[in-house]
Amino acid sequence: MEEIPVKVAVRIRPLLSKEILHNHQVCVRLISNTQQIIIGKDRVFTFDFVFGKHSTQDEVYTTCIKPLVASLIEGYNATVFAYGQTGSGKTYTIGGGHIASVAEEERGIIPRAIQEIFQIISENHNTDFTVKVSYIEVYKEELRDLLELETSMKDLHIREDEKGNTVIVGAKDCQVESTEEVMSLLETGNAARHTGTTQMNEHSSRSHAVFTISVYQQQQPLQKDTECAQNSPQSSGQQIASKFHFVDLAGSERVTKTGNTGERFKESIQINSGLLALGNVISALGDPKRKNAHIPYRDTKITRILKDSLGGNAKTVMITCISPSSSDFDESLNSIKYANRAKNIRNKPIVNYNPDWDRIDEMELAIKLLREALQNQQTNGQSSGSQGSQDLCQDKNRIRCLEQQLAQFQIESFNLRNCIEEAYLFLVDFKNIANLSKNQLEKLQEWIRVAQELRREASIPQMNSGTVANQEGPYHITILQLKRELKKYQVLTVHLM
């Protein structure tokens, strides 16, 4: 299984009007013709992609996200998540704001990806696509379904499926047919997100949001292969299911700068706690010395959701948004260090074959084989009917013959038992009346002993021809046993003669 690194991009927003008004200095700048940035006087960092203040939404999408969309159609899971302090441009970059009021060129990653996905679907006429979307937010360590607000938080659970992939049980999956339908759902979900005003941002996201597009696809058979496809379920083409997570993380923030109090203060604690846990996961995955160490995915809900995306089965891009203002130097430096650690994470993405479709194929193949077996049985049944009758007649004749032999052996056994009984009595009487020598007496005594033993053995199976003939179950004495008895009686008869 091939390992690939998490791709990391850094995007520097322009100075805001109020920052220019207060004469804030720029503390972060790009190094021309490289993928490096300098923060402060001499701290240099290298990333996979860097975007300056003049970068466009289209440039960010084409460079970072377009390859992920192609991978999604190929059957790979994909994830993009935006990280950074409050007011650094995460929601703007990811496209999680009010889409309807945003100009076409200002649209972020999610709207552009949706449009491209449906464009690709419309161009693939030989593949059947099914697209579903879900939208979840993590607010103060509770899951909330943004597409089904009536759903209780207690009904949403993070689980792992049979292949180890992370799934959110209870979340609403909406099947969609067009870009417009997805945009409408996205707009509805964005409106339901928890946002609030702080001193750093008038519309600060107070929750982590995960918008997921799931694509299920099955290739149609070509027309010339239609007949073959009907005979073989597997010939209908690959059947795969992939998903794309768009993650808008809440902004990291220092309470002293945001001025949060009351409920906002509690939100800040939860946000920073979740981002700290995410940082611990990134540090554990990115540190080669901790390769076999425990990864603390279970510390928070957002780290559990991102388990597949960080060190798991997905192609992942992390976009770190930072402020260039000197007043945000500490936050920007921490964000850059955060992103720098993420570069060392390696994922193991694979094409995701849909297990449900695999089971359907197996059942269809089993049904096909059973139908063939039934047809063969019906065909062979007609031709083998006469043969079966002959075999049955032969079996009956064989049984009748064995029954006759058994009856004959039983008669002979009965007669020999009578002979033994008469011989035994005769020998006992002869012993009492005869005047025999010592040798003759010893020989007579031996005959009596043999006769007595045979007499005792013969008395064990108490049966006669009448009782055996009336038994319908297994016989109590076999032909082999009767043959042994007959042989013993014959030996005794020779001795007596």
mmCIF file with all atom_site columns, N, CA and C in Angstrom, residues 69-117:
data_model
loop_
_atom_site.group_PDB
_atom_site.id
_atom_site.type_symbol
_atom_site.label_atom_id
_atom_site.label_alt_id
_atom_site.label_comp_id
_atom_site.label_asym_id
_atom_site.label_entity_id
_atom_site.label_seq_id
_atom_site.pdbx_PDB_ins_code
_atom_site.Cartn_x
_atom_site.Cartn_y
_atom_site.Cartn_z
_atom_site.occupancy
_atom_site.B_iso_or_equiv
_atom_site.pdbx_formal_charge
_atom_site.auth_seq_id
_atom_site.auth_comp_id
_atom_site.auth_asym_id
_atom_site.auth_atom_id
_atom_site.pdbx_PDB_model_num
ATOM 1   N N  . VAL A 1 69  ? -10.407 16.334 -6.561  1.00 0.00 ? 69  VAL A N  1
ATOM 2   C CA . VAL A 1 69  ? -11.667 16.003 -7.223  1.00 0.00 ? 69  VAL A CA 1
ATOM 3   C C  . VAL A 1 69  ? -11.459 14.865 -8.215  1.00 0.00 ? 69  VAL A C  1
ATOM 4   N N  . ALA A 1 70  ? -10.346 14.925 -8.950  1.00 0.00 ? 70  ALA A N  1
ATOM 5   C CA . ALA A 1 70  ? -10.034 13.835 -9.882  1.00 0.00 ? 70  ALA A CA 1
ATOM 6   C C  . ALA A 1 70  ? -9.853  12.516 -9.129  1.00 0.00 ? 70  ALA A C  1
ATOM 7   N N  . SER A 1 71  ? -9.198  12.566 -7.974  1.00 0.00 ? 71  SER A N  1
ATOM 8   C CA . SER A 1 71  ? -9.004  11.354 -7.170  1.00 0.00 ? 71  SER A CA 1
ATOM 9   C C  . SER A 1 71  ? -10.331 10.829 -6.637  1.00 0.00 ? 71  SER A C  1
ATOM 10  N N  . LEU A 1 72  ? -11.243 11.753 -6.278  1.00 0.00 ? 72  LEU A N  1
ATOM 11  C CA . LEU A 1 72  ? -12.567 11.342 -5.808  1.00 0.00 ? 72  LEU A CA 1
ATOM 12  C C  . LEU A 1 72  ? -13.283 10.517 -6.867  1.00 0.00 ? 72  LEU A C  1
ATOM 13  N N  . ILE A 1 73  ? -13.253 10.959 -8.111  1.00 0.00 ? 73  ILE A N  1
ATOM 14  C CA . ILE A 1 73  ? -13.913 10.235 -9.197  1.00 0.00 ? 73  ILE A CA 1
ATOM 15  C C  . ILE A 1 73  ? -13.222 8.899  -9.453  1.00 0.00 ? 73  ILE A C  1
ATOM 16  N N  . GLU A 1 74  ? -11.928 8.831  -9.173  1.00 0.00 ? 74  GLU A N  1
ATOM 17  C CA . GLU A 1 74  ? -11.196 7.568  -9.342  1.00 0.00 ? 74  GLU A CA 1
ATOM 18  C C  . GLU A 1 74  ? -11.514 6.572  -8.236  1.00 0.00 ? 74  GLU A C  1
ATOM 19  N N  . GLY A 1 75  ? -12.166 7.040  -7.158  1.00 0.00 ? 75  GLY A N  1
ATOM 20  C CA . GLY A 1 75  ? -12.549 6.129  -6.083  1.00 0.00 ? 75  GLY A CA 1
ATOM 21  C C  . GLY A 1 75  ? -11.801 6.325  -4.786  1.00 0.00 ? 75  GLY A C  1
ATOM 22  N N  . TYR A 1 76  ? -10.998 7.395  -4.682  1.00 0.00 ? 76  TYR A N  1
ATOM 23  C CA . TYR A 1 76  ? -10.257 7.659  -3.454  1.00 0.00 ? 76  TYR A CA 1
ATOM 24  C C  . TYR A 1 76  ? -11.044 8.621  -2.557  1.00 0.00 ? 76  TYR A C  1
ATOM 25  N N  . ASN A 1 77  ? -10.878 8.457  -1.245  1.00 0.00 ? 77  ASN A N  1
ATOM 26  C CA . ASN A 1 77  ? -11.395 9.459  -0.316  1.00 0.00 ? 77  ASN A CA 1
ATOM 27  C C  . ASN A 1 77  ? -10.491 10.680 -0.356  1.00 0.00 ? 77  ASN A C  1
ATOM 28  N N  . ALA A 1 78  ? -11.077 11.854 -0.135  1.00 0.00 ? 78  ALA A N  1
ATOM 29  C CA . ALA A 1 78  ? -10.315 13.098 -0.153  1.00 0.00 ? 78  ALA A CA 1
ATOM 30  C C  . ALA A 1 78  ? -10.772 13.996 0.978   1.00 0.00 ? 78  ALA A C  1
ATOM 31  N N  . THR A 1 79  ? -9.860  14.832 1.450   1.00 0.00 ? 79  THR A N  1
ATOM 32  C CA . THR A 1 79  ? -10.186 15.774 2.516   1.00 0.00 ? 79  THR A CA 1
ATOM 33  C C  . THR A 1 79  ? -9.410  17.069 2.302   1.00 0.00 ? 79  THR A C  1
ATOM 34  N N  . VAL A 1 80  ? -10.070 18.166 2.498   1.00 0.00 ? 80  VAL A N  1
ATOM 35  C CA . VAL A 1 80  ? -9.390  19.458 2.597   1.00 0.00 ? 80  VAL A CA 1
ATOM 36  C C  . VAL A 1 80  ? -9.897  20.120 3.862   1.00 0.00 ? 80  VAL A C  1
ATOM 37  N N  . PHE A 1 81  ? -8.977  20.612 4.684   1.00 0.00 ? 81  PHE A N  1
ATOM 38  C CA . PHE A 1 81  ? -9.439  21.352 5.857   1.00 0.00 ? 81  PHE A CA 1
ATOM 39  C C  . PHE A 1 81  ? -8.624  22.627 6.017   1.00 0.00 ? 81  PHE A C  1
ATOM 40  N N  . ALA A 1 82  ? -9.344  23.660 6.437   1.00 0.00 ? 82  ALA A N  1
ATOM 41  C CA . ALA A 1 82  ? -8.748  24.982 6.604   1.00 0.00 ? 82  ALA A CA 1
ATOM 42  C C  . ALA A 1 82  ? -8.509  25.236 8.082   1.00 0.00 ? 82  ALA A C  1
ATOM 43  N N  . TYR A 1 83  ? -7.306  25.692 8.379   1.00 0.00 ? 83  TYR A N  1
ATOM 44  C CA . TYR A 1 83  ? -6.901  25.945 9.763   1.00 0.00 ? 83  TYR A CA 1
ATOM 45  C C  . TYR A 1 83  ? -6.319  27.349 9.869   1.00 0.00 ? 83  TYR A C  1
ATOM 46  N N  . GLY A 1 84  ? -6.478  27.938 11.016  1.00 0.00 ? 84  GLY A N  1
ATOM 47  C CA . GLY A 1 84  ? -5.886  29.249 11.247  1.00 0.00 ? 84  GLY A CA 1
ATOM 48  C C  . GLY A 1 84  ? -6.608  29.990 12.340  1.00 0.00 ? 84  GLY A C  1
ATOM 49  N N  . GLN A 1 85  ? -6.054  31.138 12.706  1.00 0.00 ? 85  GLN A N  1
ATOM 50  C CA . GLN A 1 85  ? -6.668  31.909 13.776  1.00 0.00 ? 85  GLN A CA 1
ATOM 51  C C  . GLN A 1 85  ? -7.960  32.562 13.297  1.00 0.00 ? 85  GLN A C  1
ATOM 52  N N  . THR A 1 86  ? -8.739  33.039 14.230  1.00 0.00 ? 86  THR A N  1
ATOM 53  C CA . THR A 1 86  ? -9.973  33.735 13.902  1.00 0.00 ? 86  THR A CA 1
ATOM 54  C C  . THR A 1 86  ? -9.672  34.948 13.014  1.00 0.00 ? 86  THR A C  1
ATOM 55  N N  . GLY A 1 87  ? -10.433 35.073 11.930  1.00 0.00 ? 87  GLY A N  1
ATOM 56  C CA . GLY A 1 87  ? -10.275 36.211 11.041  1.00 0.00 ? 87  GLY A CA 1
ATOM 57  C C  . GLY A 1 87  ? -9.160  36.081 10.020  1.00 0.00 ? 87  GLY A C  1
ATOM 58  N N  . SER A 1 88  ? -8.614  34.887 9.858   1.00 0.00 ? 88  SER A N  1
ATOM 59  C CA . SER A 1 88  ? -7.499  34.707 8.917   1.00 0.00 ? 88  SER A CA 1
ATOM 60  C C  . SER A 1 88  ? -7.966  34.326 7.512   1.00 0.00 ? 88  SER A C  1
ATOM 61  N N  . GLY A 1 89  ? -9.281  34.069 7.316   1.00 0.00 ? 89  GLY A N  1
ATOM 62  C CA . GLY A 1 89  ? -9.791  33.790 5.983   1.00 0.00 ? 89  GLY A CA 1
ATOM 63  C C  . GLY A 1 89  ? -10.107 32.335 5.707   1.00 0.00 ? 89  GLY A C  1
ATOM 64  N N  . LYS A 1 90  ? -10.307 31.519 6.737   1.00 0.00 ? 90  LYS A N  1
ATOM 65  C CA . LYS A 1 90  ? -10.584 30.089 6.536   1.00 0.00 ? 90  LYS A CA 1
ATOM 66  C C  . LYS A 1 90  ? -11.922 29.869 5.842   1.00 0.00 ? 90  LYS A C  1
ATOM 67  N N  . THR A 1 91  ? -12.976 30.463 6.417   1.00 0.00 ? 91  THR A N  1
ATOM 68  C CA . THR A 1 91  ? -14.314 30.260 5.855   1.00 0.00 ? 91  THR A CA 1
ATOM 69  C C  . THR A 1 91  ? -14.409 30.838 4.450   1.00 0.00 ? 91  THR A C  1
ATOM 70  N N  . TYR A 1 92  ? -13.743 31.956 4.218   1.00 0.00 ? 92  TYR A N  1
ATOM 71  C CA . TYR A 1 92  ? -13.711 32.549 2.877   1.00 0.00 ? 92  TYR A CA 1
ATOM 72  C C  . TYR A 1 92  ? -13.047 31.594 1.880   1.00 0.00 ? 92  TYR A C  1
ATOM 73  N N  . THR A 1 93  ? -11.935 30.987 2.283   1.00 0.00 ? 93  THR A N  1
ATOM 74  C CA . THR A 1 93  ? -11.200 30.082 1.397   1.00 0.00 ? 93  THR A CA 1
ATOM 75  C C  . THR A 1 93  ? -11.991 28.806 1.126   1.00 0.00 ? 93  THR A C  1
ATOM 76  N N  . ILE A 1 94  ? -12.560 28.230 2.181   1.00 0.00 ? 94  ILE A N  1
ATOM 77  C CA . ILE A 1 94  ? -13.260 26.951 2.023   1.00 0.00 ? 94  ILE A CA 1
ATOM 78  C C  . ILE A 1 94  ? -14.608 27.132 1.350   1.00 0.00 ? 94  ILE A C  1
ATOM 79  N N  . GLY A 1 95  ? -15.170 28.345 1.430   1.00 0.00 ? 95  GLY A N  1
ATOM 80  C CA . GLY A 1 95  ? -16.459 28.594 0.794   1.00 0.00 ? 95  GLY A CA 1
ATOM 81  C C  . GLY A 1 95  ? -17.622 28.218 1.659   1.00 0.00 ? 95  GLY A C  1
ATOM 82  N N  . GLY A 1 96  ? -17.509 28.465 2.973   1.00 0.00 ? 96  GLY A N  1
ATOM 83  C CA . GLY A 1 96  ? -18.569 28.083 3.884   1.00 0.00 ? 96  GLY A CA 1
ATOM 84  C C  . GLY A 1 96  ? -19.453 29.236 4.311   1.00 0.00 ? 96  GLY A C  1
ATOM 85  N N  . GLY A 1 97  ? -19.381 30.348 3.600   1.00 0.00 ? 97  GLY A N  1
ATOM 86  C CA . GLY A 1 97  ? -20.191 31.501 3.965   1.00 0.00 ? 97  GLY A CA 1
ATOM 87  C C  . GLY A 1 97  ? -21.530 31.501 3.251   1.00 0.00 ? 97  GLY A C  1
ATOM 88  N N  . HIS A 1 98  ? -22.135 32.682 3.114   1.00 0.00 ? 98  HIS A N  1
ATOM 89  C CA . HIS A 1 98  ? -23.420 32.818 2.422   1.00 0.00 ? 98  HIS A CA 1
ATOM 90  C C  . HIS A 1 98  ? -23.153 32.886 0.919   1.00 0.00 ? 98  HIS A C  1
ATOM 91  N N  . ILE A 1 99  ? -23.324 31.754 0.263   1.00 0.00 ? 99  ILE A N  1
ATOM 92  C CA . ILE A 1 99  ? -22.915 31.605 -1.131  1.00 0.00 ? 99  ILE A CA 1
ATOM 93  C C  . ILE A 1 99  ? -23.723 32.485 -2.065  1.00 0.00 ? 99  ILE A C  1
ATOM 94  N N  . ALA A 1 100 ? -25.005 32.619 -1.786  1.00 0.00 ? 100 ALA A N  1
ATOM 95  C CA . ALA A 1 100 ? -25.884 33.346 -2.710  1.00 0.00 ? 100 ALA A CA 1
ATOM 96  C C  . ALA A 1 100 ? -25.431 34.790 -2.907  1.00 0.00 ? 100 ALA A C  1
ATOM 97  N N  . SER A 1 101 ? -24.833 35.379 -1.862  1.00 0.00 ? 101 SER A N  1
ATOM 98  C CA . SER A 1 101 ? -24.438 36.783 -1.939  1.00 0.00 ? 101 SER A CA 1
ATOM 99  C C  . SER A 1 101 ? -22.997 36.974 -2.384  1.00 0.00 ? 101 SER A C  1
ATOM 100 N N  . VAL A 1 102 ? -22.321 35.889 -2.757  1.00 0.00 ? 102 VAL A N  1
ATOM 101 C CA . VAL A 1 102 ? -20.905 35.963 -3.144  1.00 0.00 ? 102 VAL A CA 1
ATOM 102 C C  . VAL A 1 102 ? -20.792 35.949 -4.661  1.00 0.00 ? 102 VAL A C  1
ATOM 103 N N  . ALA A 1 103 ? -19.944 36.821 -5.188  1.00 0.00 ? 103 ALA A N  1
ATOM 104 C CA . ALA A 1 103 ? -19.710 36.877 -6.629  1.00 0.00 ? 103 ALA A CA 1
ATOM 105 C C  . ALA A 1 103 ? -19.057 35.594 -7.116  1.00 0.00 ? 103 ALA A C  1
ATOM 106 N N  . GLU A 1 104 ? -19.260 35.298 -8.401  1.00 0.00 ? 104 GLU A N  1
ATOM 107 C CA . GLU A 1 104 ? -18.761 34.041 -8.979  1.00 0.00 ? 104 GLU A CA 1
ATOM 108 C C  . GLU A 1 104 ? -17.264 33.865 -8.745  1.00 0.00 ? 104 GLU A C  1
ATOM 109 N N  . GLU A 1 105 ? -16.475 34.906 -8.996  1.00 0.00 ? 105 GLU A N  1
ATOM 110 C CA . GLU A 1 105 ? -15.016 34.784 -8.866  1.00 0.00 ? 105 GLU A CA 1
ATOM 111 C C  . GLU A 1 105 ? -14.567 34.695 -7.407  1.00 0.00 ? 105 GLU A C  1
ATOM 112 N N  . GLU A 1 106 ? -15.462 35.069 -6.461  1.00 0.00 ? 106 GLU A N  1
ATOM 113 C CA . GLU A 1 106 ? -15.107 35.031 -5.051  1.00 0.00 ? 106 GLU A CA 1
ATOM 114 C C  . GLU A 1 106 ? -15.535 33.723 -4.368  1.00 0.00 ? 106 GLU A C  1
ATOM 115 N N  . ARG A 1 107 ? -16.180 32.842 -5.097  1.00 0.00 ? 107 ARG A N  1
ATOM 116 C CA . ARG A 1 107 ? -16.636 31.582 -4.505  1.00 0.00 ? 107 ARG A CA 1
ATOM 117 C C  . ARG A 1 107 ? -15.447 30.728 -4.075  1.00 0.00 ? 107 ARG A C  1
ATOM 118 N N  . GLY A 1 108 ? -15.648 30.040 -2.964  1.00 0.00 ? 108 GLY A N  1
ATOM 119 C CA . GLY A 1 108 ? -14.561 29.260 -2.398  1.00 0.00 ? 108 GLY A CA 1
ATOM 120 C C  . GLY A 1 108 ? -14.480 27.841 -2.927  1.00 0.00 ? 108 GLY A C  1
ATOM 121 N N  . ILE A 1 109 ? -13.794 27.012 -2.170  1.00 0.00 ? 109 ILE A N  1
ATOM 122 C CA . ILE A 1 109 ? -13.459 25.660 -2.607  1.00 0.00 ? 109 ILE A CA 1
ATOM 123 C C  . ILE A 1 109 ? -14.696 24.790 -2.782  1.00 0.00 ? 109 ILE A C  1
ATOM 124 N N  . ILE A 1 110 ? -15.604 24.791 -1.798  1.00 0.00 ? 110 ILE A N  1
ATOM 125 C CA . ILE A 1 110 ? -16.744 23.874 -1.846  1.00 0.00 ? 110 ILE A CA 1
ATOM 126 C C  . ILE A 1 110 ? -17.628 24.118 -3.068  1.00 0.00 ? 110 ILE A C  1
ATOM 127 N N  . PRO A 1 111 ? -18.073 25.350 -3.347  1.00 0.00 ? 111 PRO A N  1
ATOM 128 C CA . PRO A 1 111 ? -18.918 25.558 -4.532  1.00 0.00 ? 111 PRO A CA 1
ATOM 129 C C  . PRO A 1 111 ? -18.219 25.175 -5.830  1.00 0.00 ? 111 PRO A C  1
ATOM 130 N N  . ARG A 1 112 ? -16.934 25.460 -5.930  1.00 0.00 ? 112 ARG A N  1
ATOM 131 C CA . ARG A 1 112 ? -16.195 25.111 -7.149  1.00 0.00 ? 112 ARG A CA 1
ATOM 132 C C  . ARG A 1 112 ? -16.075 23.600 -7.317  1.00 0.00 ? 112 ARG A C  1
ATOM 133 N N  . ALA A 1 113 ? -15.813 22.899 -6.201  1.00 0.00 ? 113 ALA A N  1
ATOM 134 C CA . ALA A 1 113 ? -15.688 21.438 -6.277  1.00 0.00 ? 113 ALA A CA 1
ATOM 135 C C  . ALA A 1 113 ? -17.025 20.800 -6.660  1.00 0.00 ? 113 ALA A C  1
ATOM 136 N N  . ILE A 1 114 ? -18.113 21.308 -6.094  1.00 0.00 ? 114 ILE A N  1
ATOM 137 C CA . ILE A 1 114 ? -19.434 20.773 -6.425  1.00 0.00 ? 114 ILE A CA 1
ATOM 138 C C  . ILE A 1 114 ? -19.713 20.920 -7.912  1.00 0.00 ? 114 ILE A C  1
ATOM 139 N N  . GLN A 1 115 ? -19.433 22.099 -8.427  1.00 0.00 ? 115 GLN A N  1
ATOM 140 C CA . GLN A 1 115 ? -19.685 22.358 -9.846  1.00 0.00 ? 115 GLN A CA 1
ATOM 141 C C  . GLN A 1 115 ? -18.853 21.435 -10.728 1.00 0.00 ? 115 GLN A C  1
ATOM 142 N N  . GLU A 1 116 ? -17.602 21.217 -10.363 1.00 0.00 ? 116 GLU A N  1
ATOM 143 C CA . GLU A 1 116 ? -16.741 20.355 -11.187 1.00 0.00 ? 116 GLU A CA 1
ATOM 144 C C  . GLU A 1 116 ? -17.166 18.891 -11.096 1.00 0.00 ? 116 GLU A C  1
ATOM 145 N N  . ILE A 1 117 ? -17.584 18.452 -9.914  1.00 0.00 ? 117 ILE A N  1
ATOM 146 C CA . ILE A 1 117 ? -18.012 17.055 -9.753  1.00 0.00 ? 117 ILE A CA 1
ATOM 147 C C  . ILE A 1 117 ? -19.191 16.755 -10.677 1.00 0.00 ? 117 ILE A C  1
#
